[in-house]
Amino acid sequence: QVQLVESGGGLVQAGGSLRLSCAASGSISSIDLMGWYRQAPGKQRELVAGITRAGSTNYADSVKGRFAISRDNAKNTVYLQMNSLKPEDTAVYYCNAGVTVVVGLLPPTYRYLEVWGQGTLVTVSS
């Protein structure tokens, strides 16, 4: 009932910038938390940045001062601006969202879901 589609990944040189986007679609009532995670080969998936509906943010220590997360609630979209990229930022980046969806109309029925995108690859060359 809900899909997250990431875009904006690619190949960039160290010191460069990329902007990732993640758009949610489906029978959405509301979206609470949205976040970006990443997973490098042989490593655990880790939280990069998160943002509440009201705009409060948190970041992994490794990206503070370099990355910025934002969202457009009207478009159900979250962004990750990545500056001063380093080779160690190379990973598949995944969008995550906590979504309340409409599953029935008579009576009105809702369900809370945590939804993941399929990921977008970011490669930073030295």
C-alpha positions as semicolon CSV with decimal commas, in nm:
position;residue;x (nm);y (nm);z (nm)
1;Q;0,000;0,000;0,000
2;V;0,301;0,229;0,042
3;Q;0,614;0,257;-0,167
4;L;0,932;0,456;-0,109
5;V;1,141;0,536;-0,413
6;E;1,493;0,673;-0,372
7;S;1,683;0,869;-0,633
8;G;1,998;1,077;-0,665
9;G;2,269;0,822;-0,602
10;G;2,571;0,789;-0,824
11;L;2,946;0,825;-0,852
12;V;3,117;1,132;-0,711
13;Q;3,473;1,231;-0,629
14;A;3,585;1,284;-0,272
15;G;3,491;1,633;-0,159
16;G;3,192;1,646;-0,389
17;S;2,820;1,658;-0,316
18;L;2,506;1,459;-0,389
19;R;2,141;1,512;-0,303
20;L;1,925;1,207;-0,240
21;S;1,547;1,213;-0,260
22;C;1,287;0,967;-0,134
23;A;0,922;0,999;-0,231
24;A;0,643;0,807;-0,061
25;S;0,325;0,710;-0,243
26;G;0,015;0,507;-0,166
27;S;-0,290;0,526;0,060
28;I;-0,111;0,742;0,314
29;S;-0,286;0,906;0,606
30;S;0,028;1,054;0,759
31;I;0,404;1,005;0,781
32;D;0,576;1,038;1,117
33;L;0,950;0,968;1,125
34;M;1,154;0,956;0,807
35;G;1,518;0,864;0,788
36;W;1,815;0,759;0,584
37;Y;2,020;0,448;0,655
38;R;2,322;0,310;0,475
39;Q;2,491;-0,025;0,440
40;A;2,841;-0,086;0,310
41;P;2,960;-0,431;0,199
42;G;3,026;-0,656;0,497
43;K;2,889;-0,403;0,747
44;Q;2,566;-0,358;0,941
45;R;2,303;-0,116;0,824
46;E;2,336;0,209;1,020
47;L;2,126;0,518;1,075
48;V;2,261;0,821;0,892
49;A;1,996;1,082;0,971
50;G;1,638;1,106;1,090
51;I;1,371;1,374;1,089
52;T;1,032;1,408;1,258
53;R;0,722;1,547;1,094
54;A;0,784;1,875;1,277
55;G;1,140;1,897;1,148
56;S;1,354;1,785;1,443
57;T;1,668;1,611;1,318
58;N;1,941;1,381;1,438
59;Y;2,259;1,261;1,270
60;A;2,522;0,996;1,303
61;D;2,844;1,141;1,443
62;S;3,028;1,044;1,126
63;V;2,817;1,277;0,909
64;K;2,748;1,571;1,140
65;G;2,839;1,899;0,974
66;R;2,849;1,738;0,629
67;F;2,500;1,597;0,568
68;A;2,162;1,765;0,608
69;I;1,823;1,595;0,613
70;S;1,502;1,778;0,525
71;R;1,146;1,696;0,426
72;D;0,853;1,835;0,233
73;N;0,539;1,708;0,401
74;A;0,314;1,829;0,120
75;K;0,509;1,609;-0,123
76;N;0,568;1,318;0,118
77;T;0,935;1,347;0,033
78;V;1,255;1,342;0,237
79;Y;1,594;1,462;0,117
80;L;1,954;1,406;0,217
81;Q;2,204;1,669;0,111
82;M;2,552;1,518;0,129
83;N;2,851;1,751;0,114
84;S;3,225;1,697;0,156
85;L;3,182;1,332;0,068
86;K;3,448;1,082;0,172
87;P;3,528;0,736;0,035
88;E;3,399;0,587;0,361
89;D;3,054;0,725;0,275
90;T;3,032;0,469;-0,006
91;A;2,726;0,251;0,059
92;V;2,375;0,169;-0,048
93;Y;2,151;0,433;0,106
94;Y;1,801;0,333;0,212
95;C;1,503;0,550;0,291
96;N;1,280;0,453;0,584
97;A;0,945;0,594;0,697
98;G;0,688;0,533;0,966
99;V;0,356;0,558;0,783
100;T;-0,006;0,544;0,888
101;V;-0,207;0,403;0,598
102;V;-0,576;0,379;0,524
103;V;-0,679;0,014;0,501
104;G;-1,057;0,052;0,521
105;L;-1,324;0,318;0,485
106;L;-1,630;0,156;0,646
107;P;-1,553;0,211;0,926
108;P;-1,237;0,415;0,881
109;T;-0,948;0,182;0,955
110;Y;-0,577;0,260;0,980
111;R;-0,255;0,067;1,016
112;Y;0,095;0,179;1,112
113;L;0,378;0,051;0,894
114;E;0,752;0,092;0,878
115;V;0,843;0,101;0,511
116;W;1,180;0,070;0,339
117;G;1,290;0,179;-0,004
118;Q;1,497;-0,044;-0,230
119;G;1,811;0,165;-0,192
120;T;2,030;0,383;-0,408
121;L;2,405;0,332;-0,446
122;V;2,645;0,611;-0,358
123;T;3,008;0,561;-0,459
124;V;3,274;0,811;-0,356
125;S;3,609;0,781;-0,530
126;S;3,937;0,902;-0,382
